XYZ file of C-alpha atoms in Angstrom:
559
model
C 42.228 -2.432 18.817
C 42.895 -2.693 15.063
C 43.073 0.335 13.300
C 38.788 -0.544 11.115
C 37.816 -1.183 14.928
C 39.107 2.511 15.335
C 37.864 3.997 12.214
C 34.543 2.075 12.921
C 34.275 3.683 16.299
C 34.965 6.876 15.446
C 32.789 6.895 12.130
C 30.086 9.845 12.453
C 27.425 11.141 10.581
C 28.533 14.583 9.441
C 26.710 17.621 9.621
C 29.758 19.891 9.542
C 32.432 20.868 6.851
C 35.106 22.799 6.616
C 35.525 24.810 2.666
C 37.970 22.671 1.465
C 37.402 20.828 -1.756
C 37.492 17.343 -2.195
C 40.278 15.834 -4.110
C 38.745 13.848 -7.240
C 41.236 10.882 -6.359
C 39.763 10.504 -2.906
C 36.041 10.176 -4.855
C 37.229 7.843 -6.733
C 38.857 5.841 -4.072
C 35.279 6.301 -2.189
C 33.547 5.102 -5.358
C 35.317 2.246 -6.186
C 34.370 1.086 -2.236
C 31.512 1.478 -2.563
C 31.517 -1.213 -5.999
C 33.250 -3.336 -4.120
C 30.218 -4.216 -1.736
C 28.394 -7.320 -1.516
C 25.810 -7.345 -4.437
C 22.856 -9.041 -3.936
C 23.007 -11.835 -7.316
C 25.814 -10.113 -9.003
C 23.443 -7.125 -10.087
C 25.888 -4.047 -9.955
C 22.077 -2.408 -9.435
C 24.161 0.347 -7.562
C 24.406 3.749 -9.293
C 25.940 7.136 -8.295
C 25.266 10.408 -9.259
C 27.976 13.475 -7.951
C 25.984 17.238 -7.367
C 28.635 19.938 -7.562
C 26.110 22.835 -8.880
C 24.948 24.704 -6.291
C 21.410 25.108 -8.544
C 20.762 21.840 -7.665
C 21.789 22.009 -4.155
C 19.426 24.701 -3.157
C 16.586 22.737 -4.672
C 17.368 19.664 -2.526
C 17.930 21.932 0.201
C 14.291 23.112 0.012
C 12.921 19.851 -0.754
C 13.900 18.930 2.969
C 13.438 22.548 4.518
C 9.934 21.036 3.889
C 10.225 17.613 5.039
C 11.694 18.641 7.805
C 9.021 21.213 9.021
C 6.681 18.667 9.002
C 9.017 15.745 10.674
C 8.774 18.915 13.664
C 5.296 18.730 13.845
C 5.475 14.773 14.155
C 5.694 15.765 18.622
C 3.402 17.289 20.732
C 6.067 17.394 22.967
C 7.172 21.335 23.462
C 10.665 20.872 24.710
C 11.134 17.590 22.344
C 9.825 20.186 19.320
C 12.268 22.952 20.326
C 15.280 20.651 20.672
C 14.395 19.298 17.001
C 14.675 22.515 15.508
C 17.744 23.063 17.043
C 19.403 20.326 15.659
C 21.342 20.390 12.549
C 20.537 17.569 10.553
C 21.652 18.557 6.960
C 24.588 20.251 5.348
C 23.252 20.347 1.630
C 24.781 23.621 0.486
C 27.759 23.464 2.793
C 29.149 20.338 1.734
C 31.377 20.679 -1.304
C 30.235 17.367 -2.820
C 26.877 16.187 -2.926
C 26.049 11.983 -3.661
C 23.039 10.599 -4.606
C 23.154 6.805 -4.226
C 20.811 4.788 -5.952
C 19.547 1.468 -6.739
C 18.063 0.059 -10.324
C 15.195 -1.668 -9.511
C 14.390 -2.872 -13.107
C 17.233 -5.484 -12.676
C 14.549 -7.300 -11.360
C 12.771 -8.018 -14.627
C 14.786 -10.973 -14.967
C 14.884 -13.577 -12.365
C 17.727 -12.530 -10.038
C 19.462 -14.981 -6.879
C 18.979 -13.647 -3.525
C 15.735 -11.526 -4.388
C 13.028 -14.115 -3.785
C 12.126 -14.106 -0.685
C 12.660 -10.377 -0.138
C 12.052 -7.455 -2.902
C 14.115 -5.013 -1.162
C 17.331 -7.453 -1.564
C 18.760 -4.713 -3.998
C 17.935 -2.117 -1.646
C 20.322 -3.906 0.820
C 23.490 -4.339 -1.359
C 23.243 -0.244 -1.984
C 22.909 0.045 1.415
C 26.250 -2.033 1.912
C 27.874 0.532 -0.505
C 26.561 3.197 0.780
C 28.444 1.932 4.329
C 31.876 1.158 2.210
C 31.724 4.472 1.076
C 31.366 5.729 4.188
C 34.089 3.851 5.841
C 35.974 4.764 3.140
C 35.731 8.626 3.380
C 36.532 8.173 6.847
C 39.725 6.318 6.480
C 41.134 9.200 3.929
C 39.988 11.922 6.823
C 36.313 12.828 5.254
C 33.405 12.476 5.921
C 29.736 11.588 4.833
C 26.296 12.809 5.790
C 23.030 11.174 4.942
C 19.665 13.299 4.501
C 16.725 10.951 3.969
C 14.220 13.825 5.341
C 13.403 14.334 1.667
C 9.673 13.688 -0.550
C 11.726 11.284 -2.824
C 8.892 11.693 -5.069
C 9.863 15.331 -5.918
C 13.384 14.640 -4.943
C 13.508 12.237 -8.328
C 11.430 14.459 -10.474
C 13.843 17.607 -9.755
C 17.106 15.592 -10.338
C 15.668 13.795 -13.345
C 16.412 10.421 -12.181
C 14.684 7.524 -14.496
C 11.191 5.982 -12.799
C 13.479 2.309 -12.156
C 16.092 4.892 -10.226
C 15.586 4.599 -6.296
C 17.567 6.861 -4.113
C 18.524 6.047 -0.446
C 18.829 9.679 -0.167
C 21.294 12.385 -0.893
C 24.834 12.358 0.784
C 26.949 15.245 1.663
C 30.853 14.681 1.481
C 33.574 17.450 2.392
C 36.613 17.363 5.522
C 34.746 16.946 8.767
C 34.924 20.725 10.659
C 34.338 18.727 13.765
C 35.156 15.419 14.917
C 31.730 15.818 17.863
C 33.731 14.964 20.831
C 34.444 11.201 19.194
C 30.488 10.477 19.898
C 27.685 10.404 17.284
C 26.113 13.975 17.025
C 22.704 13.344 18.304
C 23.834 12.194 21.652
C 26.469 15.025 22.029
C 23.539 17.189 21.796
C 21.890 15.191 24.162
C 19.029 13.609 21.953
C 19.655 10.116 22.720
C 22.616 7.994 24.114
C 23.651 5.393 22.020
C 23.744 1.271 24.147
C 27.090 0.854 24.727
C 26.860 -2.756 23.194
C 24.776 -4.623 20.496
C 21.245 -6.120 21.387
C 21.572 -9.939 20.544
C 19.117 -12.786 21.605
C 20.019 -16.634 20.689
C 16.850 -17.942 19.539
C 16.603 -22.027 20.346
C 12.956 -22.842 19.613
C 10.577 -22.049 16.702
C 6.729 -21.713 17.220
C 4.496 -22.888 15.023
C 1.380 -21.083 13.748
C -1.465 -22.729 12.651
C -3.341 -21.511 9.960
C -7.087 -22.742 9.069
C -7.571 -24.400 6.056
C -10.028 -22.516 4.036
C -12.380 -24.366 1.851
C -11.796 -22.567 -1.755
C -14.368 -24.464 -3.106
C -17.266 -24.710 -0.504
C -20.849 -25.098 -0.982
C -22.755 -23.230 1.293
C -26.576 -23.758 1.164
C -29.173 -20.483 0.336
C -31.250 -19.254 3.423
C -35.278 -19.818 3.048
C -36.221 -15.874 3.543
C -39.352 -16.549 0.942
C -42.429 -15.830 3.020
C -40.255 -12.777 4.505
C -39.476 -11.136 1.177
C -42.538 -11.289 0.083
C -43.554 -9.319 3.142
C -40.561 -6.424 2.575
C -41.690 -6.303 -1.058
C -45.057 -5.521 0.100
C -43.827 -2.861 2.591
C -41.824 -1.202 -0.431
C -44.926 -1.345 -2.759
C -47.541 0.192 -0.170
C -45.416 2.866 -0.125
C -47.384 6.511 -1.320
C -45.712 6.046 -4.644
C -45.896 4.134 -7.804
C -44.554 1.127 -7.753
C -41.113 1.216 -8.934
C -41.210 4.947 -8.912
C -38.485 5.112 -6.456
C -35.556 2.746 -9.015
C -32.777 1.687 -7.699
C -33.262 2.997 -4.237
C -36.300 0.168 -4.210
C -33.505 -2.245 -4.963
C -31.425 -1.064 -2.307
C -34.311 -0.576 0.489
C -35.070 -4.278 -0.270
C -31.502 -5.431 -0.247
C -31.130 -3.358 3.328
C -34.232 -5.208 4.767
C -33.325 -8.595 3.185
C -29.823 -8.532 4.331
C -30.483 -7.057 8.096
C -33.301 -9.511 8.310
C -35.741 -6.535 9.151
C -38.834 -4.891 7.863
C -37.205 -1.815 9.899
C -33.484 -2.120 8.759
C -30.905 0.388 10.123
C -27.425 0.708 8.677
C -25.114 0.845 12.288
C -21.302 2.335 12.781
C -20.618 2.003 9.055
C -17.156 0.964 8.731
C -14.948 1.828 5.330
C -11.484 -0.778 5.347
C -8.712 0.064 3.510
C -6.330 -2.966 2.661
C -2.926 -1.355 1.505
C 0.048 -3.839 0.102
C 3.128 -3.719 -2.517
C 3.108 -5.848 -5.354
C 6.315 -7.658 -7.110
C 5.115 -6.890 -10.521
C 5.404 -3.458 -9.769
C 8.846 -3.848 -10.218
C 8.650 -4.405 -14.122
C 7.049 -0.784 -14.538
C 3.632 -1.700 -15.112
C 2.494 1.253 -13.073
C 2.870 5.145 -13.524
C 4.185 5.219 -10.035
C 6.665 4.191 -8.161
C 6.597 1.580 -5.409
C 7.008 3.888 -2.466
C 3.730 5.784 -3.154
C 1.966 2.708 -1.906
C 3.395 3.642 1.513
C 3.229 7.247 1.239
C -0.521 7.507 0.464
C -0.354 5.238 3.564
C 0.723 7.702 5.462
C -1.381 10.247 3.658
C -4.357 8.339 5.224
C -3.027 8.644 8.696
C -2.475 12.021 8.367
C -6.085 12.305 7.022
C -4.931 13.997 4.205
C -6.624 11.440 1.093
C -9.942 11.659 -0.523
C -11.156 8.790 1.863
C -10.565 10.779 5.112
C -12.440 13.264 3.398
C -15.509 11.656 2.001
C -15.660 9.427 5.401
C -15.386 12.580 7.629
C -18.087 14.022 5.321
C -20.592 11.232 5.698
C -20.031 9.910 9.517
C -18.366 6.838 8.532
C -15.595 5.213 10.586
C -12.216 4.816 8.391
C -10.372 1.697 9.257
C -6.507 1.664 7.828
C -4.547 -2.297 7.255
C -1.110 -3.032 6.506
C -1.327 -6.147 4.595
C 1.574 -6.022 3.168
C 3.448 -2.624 2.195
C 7.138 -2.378 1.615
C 8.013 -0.754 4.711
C 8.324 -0.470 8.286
C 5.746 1.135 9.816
C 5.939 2.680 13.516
C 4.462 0.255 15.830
C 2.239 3.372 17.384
C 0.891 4.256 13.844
C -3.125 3.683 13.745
C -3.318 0.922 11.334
C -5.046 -2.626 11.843
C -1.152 -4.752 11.572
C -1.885 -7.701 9.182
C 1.063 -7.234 6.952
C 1.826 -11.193 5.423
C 5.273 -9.943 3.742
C 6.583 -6.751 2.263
C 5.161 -7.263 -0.752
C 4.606 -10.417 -3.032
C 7.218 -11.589 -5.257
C 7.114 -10.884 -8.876
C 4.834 -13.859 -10.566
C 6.178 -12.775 -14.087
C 8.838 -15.176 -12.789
C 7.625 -17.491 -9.421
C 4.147 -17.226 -7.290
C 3.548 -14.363 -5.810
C 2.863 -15.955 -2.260
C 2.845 -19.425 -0.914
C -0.409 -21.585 -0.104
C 0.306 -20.957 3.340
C 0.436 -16.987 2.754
C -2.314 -17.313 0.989
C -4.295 -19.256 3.822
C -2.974 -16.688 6.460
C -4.621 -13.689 4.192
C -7.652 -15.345 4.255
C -7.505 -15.926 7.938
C -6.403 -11.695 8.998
C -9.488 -10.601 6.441
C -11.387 -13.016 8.855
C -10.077 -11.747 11.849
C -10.223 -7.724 10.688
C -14.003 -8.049 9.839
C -14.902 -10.365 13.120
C -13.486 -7.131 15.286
C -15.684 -5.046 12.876
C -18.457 -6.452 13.681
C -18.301 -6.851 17.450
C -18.332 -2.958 17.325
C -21.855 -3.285 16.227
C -21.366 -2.708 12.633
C -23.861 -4.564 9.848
C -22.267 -2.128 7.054
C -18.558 -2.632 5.920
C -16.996 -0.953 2.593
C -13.491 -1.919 1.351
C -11.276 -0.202 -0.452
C -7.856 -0.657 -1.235
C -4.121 1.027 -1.989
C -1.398 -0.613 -3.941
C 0.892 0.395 -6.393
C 1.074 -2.500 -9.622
C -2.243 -3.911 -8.123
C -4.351 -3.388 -11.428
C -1.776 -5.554 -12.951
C -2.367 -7.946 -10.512
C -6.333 -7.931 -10.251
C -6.544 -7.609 -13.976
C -4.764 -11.141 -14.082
C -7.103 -12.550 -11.944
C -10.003 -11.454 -13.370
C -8.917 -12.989 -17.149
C -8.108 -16.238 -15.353
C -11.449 -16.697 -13.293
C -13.395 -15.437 -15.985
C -12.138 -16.710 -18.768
C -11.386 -13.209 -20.366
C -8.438 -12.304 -22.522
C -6.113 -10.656 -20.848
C -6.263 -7.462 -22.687
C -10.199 -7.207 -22.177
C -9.016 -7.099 -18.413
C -5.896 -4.705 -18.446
C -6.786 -1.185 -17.808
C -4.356 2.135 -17.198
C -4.598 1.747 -13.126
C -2.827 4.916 -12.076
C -2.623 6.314 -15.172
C -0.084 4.617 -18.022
C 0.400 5.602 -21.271
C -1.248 3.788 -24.662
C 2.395 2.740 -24.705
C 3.267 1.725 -21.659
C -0.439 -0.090 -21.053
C 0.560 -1.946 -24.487
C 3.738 -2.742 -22.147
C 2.058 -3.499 -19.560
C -0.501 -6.279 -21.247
C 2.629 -7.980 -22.693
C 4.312 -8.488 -19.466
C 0.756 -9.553 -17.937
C 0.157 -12.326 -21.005
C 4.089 -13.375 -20.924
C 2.987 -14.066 -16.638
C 0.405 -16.104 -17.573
C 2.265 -18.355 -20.134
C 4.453 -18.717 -17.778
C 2.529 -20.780 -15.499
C 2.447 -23.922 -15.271
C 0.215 -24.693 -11.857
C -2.620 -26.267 -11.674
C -6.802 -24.753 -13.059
C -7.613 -24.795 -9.242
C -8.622 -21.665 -7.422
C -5.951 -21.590 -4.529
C -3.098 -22.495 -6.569
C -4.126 -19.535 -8.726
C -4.512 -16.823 -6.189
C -1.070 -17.546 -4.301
C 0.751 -17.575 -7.786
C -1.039 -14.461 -9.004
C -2.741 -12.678 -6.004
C -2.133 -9.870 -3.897
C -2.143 -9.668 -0.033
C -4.903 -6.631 -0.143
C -7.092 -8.505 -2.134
C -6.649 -11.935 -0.756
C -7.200 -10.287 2.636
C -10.426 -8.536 1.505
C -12.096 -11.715 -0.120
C -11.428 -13.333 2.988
C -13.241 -10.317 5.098
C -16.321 -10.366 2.037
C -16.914 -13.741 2.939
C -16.794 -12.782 6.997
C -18.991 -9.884 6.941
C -21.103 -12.293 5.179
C -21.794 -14.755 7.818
C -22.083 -11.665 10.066
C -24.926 -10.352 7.894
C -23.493 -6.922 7.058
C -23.838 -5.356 4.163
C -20.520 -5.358 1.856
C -20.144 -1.848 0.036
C -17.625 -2.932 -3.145
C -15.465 -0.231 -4.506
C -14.018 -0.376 -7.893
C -12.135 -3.074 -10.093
C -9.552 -4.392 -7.763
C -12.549 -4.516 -5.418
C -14.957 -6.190 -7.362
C -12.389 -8.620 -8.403
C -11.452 -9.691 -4.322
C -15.343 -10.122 -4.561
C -15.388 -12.476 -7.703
C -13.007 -14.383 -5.855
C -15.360 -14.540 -2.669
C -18.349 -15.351 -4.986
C -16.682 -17.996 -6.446
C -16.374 -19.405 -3.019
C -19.439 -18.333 -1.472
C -21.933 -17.257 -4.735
C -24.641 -16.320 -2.137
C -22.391 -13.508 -0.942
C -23.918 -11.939 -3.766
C -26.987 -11.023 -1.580
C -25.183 -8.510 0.914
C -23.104 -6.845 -2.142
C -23.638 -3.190 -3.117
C -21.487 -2.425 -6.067
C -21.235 1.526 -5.521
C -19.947 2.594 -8.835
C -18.525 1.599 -12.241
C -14.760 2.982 -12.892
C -13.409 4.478 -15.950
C -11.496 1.115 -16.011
C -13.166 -0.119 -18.874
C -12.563 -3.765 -17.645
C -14.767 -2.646 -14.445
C -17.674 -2.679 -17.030
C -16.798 -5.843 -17.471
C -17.054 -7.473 -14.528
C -19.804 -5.814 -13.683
C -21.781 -7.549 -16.515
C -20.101 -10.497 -15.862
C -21.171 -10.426 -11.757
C -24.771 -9.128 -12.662
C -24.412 -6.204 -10.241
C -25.699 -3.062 -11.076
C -23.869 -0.208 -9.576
C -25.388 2.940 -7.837
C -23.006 5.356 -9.479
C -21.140 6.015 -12.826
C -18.706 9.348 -12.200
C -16.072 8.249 -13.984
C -13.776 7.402 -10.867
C -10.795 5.430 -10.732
C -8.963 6.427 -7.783
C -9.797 3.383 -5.542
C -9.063 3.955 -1.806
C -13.152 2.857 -1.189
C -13.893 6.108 -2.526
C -16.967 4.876 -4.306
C -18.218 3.549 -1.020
C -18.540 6.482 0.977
C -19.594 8.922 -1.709
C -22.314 6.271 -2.689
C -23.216 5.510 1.026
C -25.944 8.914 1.750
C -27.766 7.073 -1.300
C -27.930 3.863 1.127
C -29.132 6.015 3.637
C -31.667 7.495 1.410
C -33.104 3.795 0.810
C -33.134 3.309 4.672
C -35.510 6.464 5.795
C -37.989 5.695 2.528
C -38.429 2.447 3.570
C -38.558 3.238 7.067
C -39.907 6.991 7.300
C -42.484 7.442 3.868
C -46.093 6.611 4.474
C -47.959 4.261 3.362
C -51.144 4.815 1.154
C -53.329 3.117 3.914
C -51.938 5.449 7.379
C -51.780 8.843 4.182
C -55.359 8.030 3.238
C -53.680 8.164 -0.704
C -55.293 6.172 -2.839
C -53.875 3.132 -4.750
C -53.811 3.010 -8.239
């Protein structure tokens, strides 16, 4: 055995240090590794950043005190709880040398080899130095810990790292106190035992998945409901009112029967989607945010912790959660509807952001999300939507399918600066320049689009044909629906657009869609928010039709 097969065997995650300091020279040595890992297109994206103060280490320390209370409560398992907490899975303050190792994710404002394909290719080559480092320390008799337990969120705000800076986590370096009985910690401790040997599979045949072809430009005939409106129109005007007296709610009681195909219409197992997916041009700091919150507020909705849980649990509506494409690995046990395409599209400042195939296979999981929908009974679907950079991308959209300039379309999203949205609209004009495809609607959704809003056009045009009634959230939601009008313009029929955003190209849209939205409160937070606080207004439309008298069985008087 060669003396890396020994080092490499032997390597451990260290939770344990002894006082003594760590020579500078051996850093350096460490360091210098660490740059001399693979880097994905020559980027050097890697940065370092070396925590001596113990200031700083006590608010790291705290920042995963937290994380790590909650990781606890992650079990219902008693003994598996207990033997958590026992574990030591940090040495933040003990550790004479603290290491935060971090990727620049802005190199990826120019076009970069190796990155297409896969936006977490820089990731990767800091991950490789983070492993030279590692080996490194080892070889000079140190060691290295990694805490990732950490809200990186507040773990960049309190170390001031820029909004492009991504940390892996924060790494503790010292002299190993222990060597853990030459076995990895965890299974000394008798968490888990690590396989003996590597899991590998030769793979000798491909299979090949066929994807319908949608038709992007399909004309779909009107239904002939004539002699039946007329009827719900007079049910709505015999009502012991005025007519018209009632507004909008008229509009809506109409739309209810017209849509269900009923004079007695009853909204059934409402059903709220929310399509969540990363977007390349989120990499050129078009948002407030970073990337990650995408899959954070992910979580957050698992954990019923967002404004959706809240106004769903408030108004009896079931909450439906799809991965359609976030950056990031999800647990195969988590309750989300899997229909992720990719993580993430690629930046289309510099290529599309998906294939035509991609494209096709969005199209086809919105289909297949909305058909399971509906077998549950339900005729009322809202959609809402998470994704970090996704006003970028919907605000593209919308200039190129209406004809818009782009800056009539570009609005703050998550809450940019004047001088960062001025930032923002350049980048968003330079991407459309740059293309050179094609005036035709699928080439311009798979270089533009996004798999969240791809995937809900495709489940607007499904619920549809299954009659339901499509609740539309905000902008990035109205614009998935501009693109299913502009495949199917009768969709308009089962539309309800629940409220106009503070985005001021929302207004737009709007105007430009003829809808006229139940509610103006100034929201922008997206999620399908809109659609369940507008939904006890639907409701409302549902009993008058079906519950108020009539001046005939009142014995009121018409006019």
């Amino acid at each position: 055995m060669s003396y890396l097969d020994d080092i490499l065997k032997s390597r451990r995650d260290t939770r344990h240090f002894t006082a003594d300091e760590v020579p500078e020279e051996v850093i350096q040595k460490a360091l210098q590794a660490g740059h001399w890992a693979p880097s994905v297109g020559l980027t050097d994206a890697t940065k370092y950043y070396i925590i001596k103060s113990p200031e700083v280490k006590s608010a790291v320390k705290n920042l995963f005190s937290d994380y790590n209370t909650k990781a606890a409560g992650l079990t219902d398992n008693p003994e598996q709880k207990e033997q958590y907490q026992s574990l030591k899975l940090e040495a933040i303050e003990e550790a004479p040398i603290g290491l935060i190792i971090a990727y620049d994710r802005s190199v990826l404002n120019q076009f970069t080899i190796g990155t297409v394909g896969s936006n977490e290719a820089v990731k990767f080559s800091s991950v490789c130095a983070a492993q030279n480092i590692w080996l490194s320390l080892t070889e000079q008799g140190y060691g290295m810990g990694w805490v990732s337990i950490l809200n990186y969120y507040q773990f960049k705000k309190i170390i001031h790292l820029p909004e492009n800076m991504e940390p892996l986590g924060y790494f503790c370096i010292g002299k190993p106190a222990t060597n853990y009985d030459n076995q990895p910690m965890l299974q000394q401790l008798n968490w888990k035992q690590k396989s003996e040997a590597p899991d590998c599979t030769e793979i000798k045949t491909i299979v090949k998945e066929e994807v319908p072809n949608f038709q992007f430009n399909s004309q779909v005939t009107n239904k002939n409901k004539t002699a039946f409106r007329q009827l719900l129109q007079d049910k709505i005007d015999s009502k012991t009112k005025p007519v018209g007296a009632l507004g909008i709610l008229e509009d809506l009681a109409f739309q209810l029967g017209n849509v269900f195909e009923t004079l007695n219409p009853k909204i059934k197992n409402p059903n709220i989607v929310v399509f969540a997916a990363d977007h390349g041009i989120a990499n050129h700091g078009v948002s407030a945010y970073p990337q990650d919150v995408t899959r954070q507020m992910v979580h957050n909705f698992l954990e019923g912790g967002a404004a959706i849980n809240v106004f769903c649990n408030q108004n009896n509506i079931a909450l439906s959660i799809v991965d359609s494409g976030v950056n990031y690995d999800f647990p195969t046990n988590a309750k989300l509807i899997p229909a992720k395409i990719a993580k993430g599209t690629q930046s289309f400042l510099h290529v599309p952001a998906m294939s035509e195939t991609e494209l096709e296979l969005c199209f086809e999981k919105g289909k297949s999300i909305v058909d399971d929908i509906a077998k549950t009974g339900s005729n009322c679907i809202g959609f809402g939507e998470m994704g970090i950079g996704n006003t970028s991308t919907a605000a593209v959209l919308m200039s190129l399918l209406t004809g818009f300039p782009i800056e009539e379309c570009v609005g703050k999203g998550t809450g940019v600066e004047d001088e960062k949205l001025l930032q923002k609209q350049n980048i968003l004009q330079k991407a459309i320049e740059n293309y050179s495809g094609q005036a035709l609607l699928a080439e311009q959704l798979a270089y533009f689009g996004g798999f969240e809003i791809m995937q809900m056009a495709g489940g607007m045009l499904t619920a549809y044909d299954h009659n339901m009634l499509i609740l539309v959230d905000g902008f990035i939601c109205s614009v998935a629906f501009l693109i299913a009008s502009k495949m199917n313009p009768n969709i308009n029929e089962n539309a309800v657009f629940c409220h106009v955003s503070a985005e001021n190209a929302h207004q737009k849209l709007l105007n430009y869609l003829g809808a006229k939205p139940i509610l103006n409160l100034d929201l922008r937070l997206g999620e399908g928010t809109g659609c369940a606080i507008a939904f006890p207004i639907l409701k409302s439309a549902e009993a008058f039709l079906n519950e108020m008298a009539t001046f005939e069985n009142a014995g009121v008087s018409r006019k």
